[in-house]
Tab-separated table of C-alpha atoms in Angstrom:
chain	number	residue	atom	x	y	z
A	1	MET	CA	-8.558	-9.879	-11.992
A	2	ASP	CA	-6.742	-9.493	-15.272
A	3	LYS	CA	-3.233	-10.786	-15.863
A	4	VAL	CA	-1.475	-7.400	-16.087
A	5	ARG	CA	-3.012	-6.196	-12.821
A	6	GLN	CA	-1.942	-9.362	-11.004
A	7	ILE	CA	1.629	-9.019	-12.226
A	8	ARG	CA	1.621	-5.317	-11.303
A	9	LEU	CA	0.575	-6.220	-7.723
A	10	ALA	CA	3.560	-8.545	-7.469
A	11	LYS	CA	5.893	-5.879	-8.903
A	12	ASP	CA	4.523	-3.400	-6.348
A	13	ALA	CA	5.293	-5.922	-3.591
A	14	MET	CA	8.901	-6.119	-4.838
A	15	ASP	CA	9.139	-2.319	-4.917
A	16	ARG	CA	7.792	-2.127	-1.359
A	17	ASP	CA	9.677	-5.063	0.217
A	18	TRP	CA	12.935	-4.985	-1.780
A	19	ALA	CA	15.109	-5.106	1.364
A	20	ASP	CA	13.547	-8.297	2.720
A	21	PRO	CA	16.090	-11.099	2.182
A	22	GLU	CA	13.292	-13.679	2.394
A	23	LEU	CA	11.475	-12.138	-0.576
A	24	ASP	CA	11.865	-14.844	-3.169
A	25	LEU	CA	10.135	-16.014	-6.335
A	26	GLY	CA	7.544	-18.035	-4.399
A	27	ALA	CA	6.532	-15.107	-2.185
A	28	VAL	CA	6.266	-12.706	-5.122
A	29	ALA	CA	4.337	-15.198	-7.265
A	30	ALA	CA	1.882	-15.641	-4.384
A	31	HIS	CA	1.105	-11.894	-4.548
A	32	ALA	CA	0.054	-12.402	-8.158
A	33	GLY	CA	-1.771	-15.674	-7.523
A	34	TYR	CA	0.484	-17.583	-9.923
A	35	SER	CA	2.693	-20.631	-9.647
A	36	ARG	CA	6.390	-19.762	-9.484
A	37	TYR	CA	7.259	-20.762	-13.035
A	38	HIS	CA	4.125	-19.374	-14.677
A	39	PHE	CA	4.757	-16.067	-12.892
A	40	LEU	CA	8.395	-16.067	-14.035
A	41	ARG	CA	7.321	-16.370	-17.684
A	42	ALA	CA	4.486	-13.832	-17.377
A	43	PHE	CA	6.684	-11.242	-15.596
A	44	LYS	CA	9.452	-11.549	-18.176
A	45	GLU	CA	6.920	-11.180	-20.975
A	46	ALA	CA	5.454	-8.037	-19.355
A	47	TYR	CA	8.667	-6.301	-18.194
A	48	GLY	CA	11.467	-7.770	-20.303
A	49	GLU	CA	13.428	-9.177	-17.349
A	50	THR	CA	12.898	-11.887	-14.758
A	51	PRO	CA	11.604	-11.018	-11.279
A	52	GLY	CA	15.046	-11.876	-9.874
A	53	GLN	CA	16.769	-9.486	-12.269
A	54	TYR	CA	14.255	-6.747	-11.469
A	55	LEU	CA	14.688	-7.194	-7.719
A	56	THR	CA	18.489	-7.226	-8.043
A	57	HIS	CA	18.371	-3.972	-10.028
A	58	ARG	CA	16.218	-2.303	-7.357
A	59	ARG	CA	18.574	-3.490	-4.608
A	60	ILE	CA	21.683	-2.292	-6.468
A	61	GLU	CA	20.065	1.118	-7.049
A	62	ARG	CA	19.396	1.431	-3.297
A	63	ALA	CA	22.949	0.308	-2.535
A	64	GLU	CA	24.314	3.002	-4.866
A	65	GLU	CA	22.323	5.627	-2.941
A	66	MET	CA	23.624	4.330	0.388
A	67	LEU	CA	27.224	4.147	-0.818
A	68	ARG	CA	27.026	7.794	-1.918
A	69	ALA	CA	25.161	9.108	1.117
A	70	ALA	CA	25.561	6.897	4.205
A	71	ASP	CA	28.564	6.293	6.406
A	72	LEU	CA	28.074	2.507	6.531
A	73	SER	CA	30.398	-0.330	5.639
A	74	VAL	CA	29.882	-2.229	2.397
A	75	THR	CA	28.881	-5.286	4.451
A	76	GLU	CA	26.213	-3.325	6.320
A	77	ILE	CA	24.843	-1.951	3.051
A	78	CYS	CA	24.893	-5.422	1.534
A	79	HIS	CA	22.613	-6.730	4.281
A	80	LEU	CA	20.409	-3.629	4.392
A	81	VAL	CA	19.520	-3.944	0.727
A	82	GLY	CA	18.544	-7.599	1.060
A	83	PHE	CA	21.616	-9.590	0.021
A	84	SER	CA	22.722	-12.329	2.386
A	85	SER	CA	26.121	-12.874	0.733
A	86	LEU	CA	28.748	-10.154	0.398
A	87	GLY	CA	30.347	-12.020	-2.506
A	88	THR	CA	27.091	-12.186	-4.461
A	89	PHE	CA	26.372	-8.533	-3.692
A	90	SER	CA	29.817	-7.418	-4.878
A	91	ALA	CA	29.649	-9.523	-8.049
A	92	ARG	CA	26.152	-8.294	-8.978
A	93	PHE	CA	27.095	-4.709	-8.128
A	94	LYS	CA	30.183	-4.848	-10.353
A	95	THR	CA	28.205	-6.450	-13.193
A	96	ARG	CA	25.611	-3.666	-13.012
A	97	THR	CA	27.885	-0.641	-12.442
A	98	GLY	CA	31.297	-1.753	-13.701
A	99	LEU	CA	32.833	-0.973	-10.295
A	100	THR	CA	33.111	-2.805	-7.002
A	101	PRO	CA	31.087	-1.224	-4.161
A	102	SER	CA	34.287	0.196	-2.612
A	103	GLU	CA	35.448	1.648	-5.937
A	104	TYR	CA	31.983	3.112	-6.501
A	105	ARG	CA	32.030	4.781	-3.081
A	106	SER	CA	35.518	6.255	-3.494
A	107	LYS	CA	34.613	7.592	-6.928
A	108	ASN	CA	31.231	9.053	-5.924
A	109	VAL	CA	31.508	10.081	-2.277
A	110	GLY	CA	31.492	13.802	-1.735
A	111	ARG	CA	29.192	14.468	-4.672
A	112	GLY	CA	26.120	16.101	-3.235
A	113	ALA	CA	25.147	16.095	0.430
A	114	ALA	CA	27.380	15.142	3.342
A	115	LEU	CA	27.434	11.540	4.458
A	116	ILE	CA	24.628	10.471	6.762
A	117	PRO	CA	25.963	8.934	9.998
A	118	GLY	CA	25.638	5.151	9.956
A	119	CYS	CA	23.483	5.024	13.094
A	120	TYR	CA	20.844	7.227	11.428
A	121	ALA	CA	20.950	5.216	8.224
A	122	MET	CA	20.524	1.981	10.189
A	123	LEU	CA	17.595	3.472	12.128
A	124	TRP	CA	15.960	4.655	8.895
A	125	ALA	CA	16.414	1.229	7.308
A	126	GLY	CA	14.760	-0.580	10.212
A	127	GLY	CA	17.781	-1.811	12.124
A	128	PHE	CA	19.858	-4.876	11.593
A	129	PRO	CA	18.616	-7.545	9.155
A	130	ALA	CA	18.297	-10.191	11.884
A	131	ALA	CA	15.521	-8.107	13.464
A	132	ARG	CA	13.374	-8.246	10.309
A	133	THR	CA	10.957	-10.966	9.365
A	134	ALA	CA	9.514	-11.970	6.013
A	135	THR	CA	6.620	-9.829	4.881
A	136	SER	CA	4.345	-12.839	4.728
A	137	LYS	CA	4.921	-13.654	8.412
A	138	LYS	CA	3.289	-11.797	11.269
A	139	ARG	CA	5.648	-10.543	13.922
A	140	PRO	CA	4.994	-12.074	17.335
A	141	ASP	CA	3.910	-9.771	20.119
A	142	PRO	CA	6.872	-8.820	22.272
A	143	GLY	CA	6.948	-10.338	25.708
A	144	ALA	CA	7.016	-8.339	28.886
A	145	ALA	CA	10.280	-6.572	29.521
A	146	TYR	CA	12.115	-6.835	32.807
A	147	GLY	CA	10.175	-4.951	35.443
A	148	ASP	CA	6.968	-4.722	33.347
A	149	ARG	CA	5.064	-7.360	35.299
A	150	GLN	CA	2.725	-5.832	37.843
A	151	GLU	CA	2.881	-8.072	40.869
A	152	PRO	CA	1.601	-6.953	44.246
A	153	PRO	CA	4.340	-6.090	46.711
A	154	ASP	CA	5.248	-8.705	49.271
A	155	ASP	CA	3.707	-7.131	52.377
A	156	ARG	CA	3.850	-9.465	55.352
A	157	ARG	CA	1.969	-7.043	57.626
A	158	ALA	CA	-1.263	-7.782	55.775
A	159	GLU	CA	-1.094	-11.455	56.816
A	160	SER	CA	-1.099	-10.799	60.589
């Protein structure tokens, strides 16, 4: 497989799994079949920014959409777009947009469609971040729920 195609596969993985907080340089480089540092250099050469910068830009773009359209707190949006630290999210957001997330929301809310209720936005995004797993890990099969086990009834008449 040629170099450009391998890097494109990794970029596609970032576009698909941008909200996964466990998506890091090692996981993305594995999609391309590169070592971490070789991938970092090759990606920057191909796209003009590092994989981390690219992923941060995608996450901030999604956060902007959510701040304009969803009735969620800044903290909830921070976690939904893949940041694990509210401070890092706010700093990167302000660097990219020139506004804090709260300032951005107050300036842009009401432009366009009505706000989507937070419960629908959370459902659309896959729930709370703690329920997600890394894309490289397989989710375990859920165990039986209470009352799902099919045990025969305790019938003492059958013993007599």
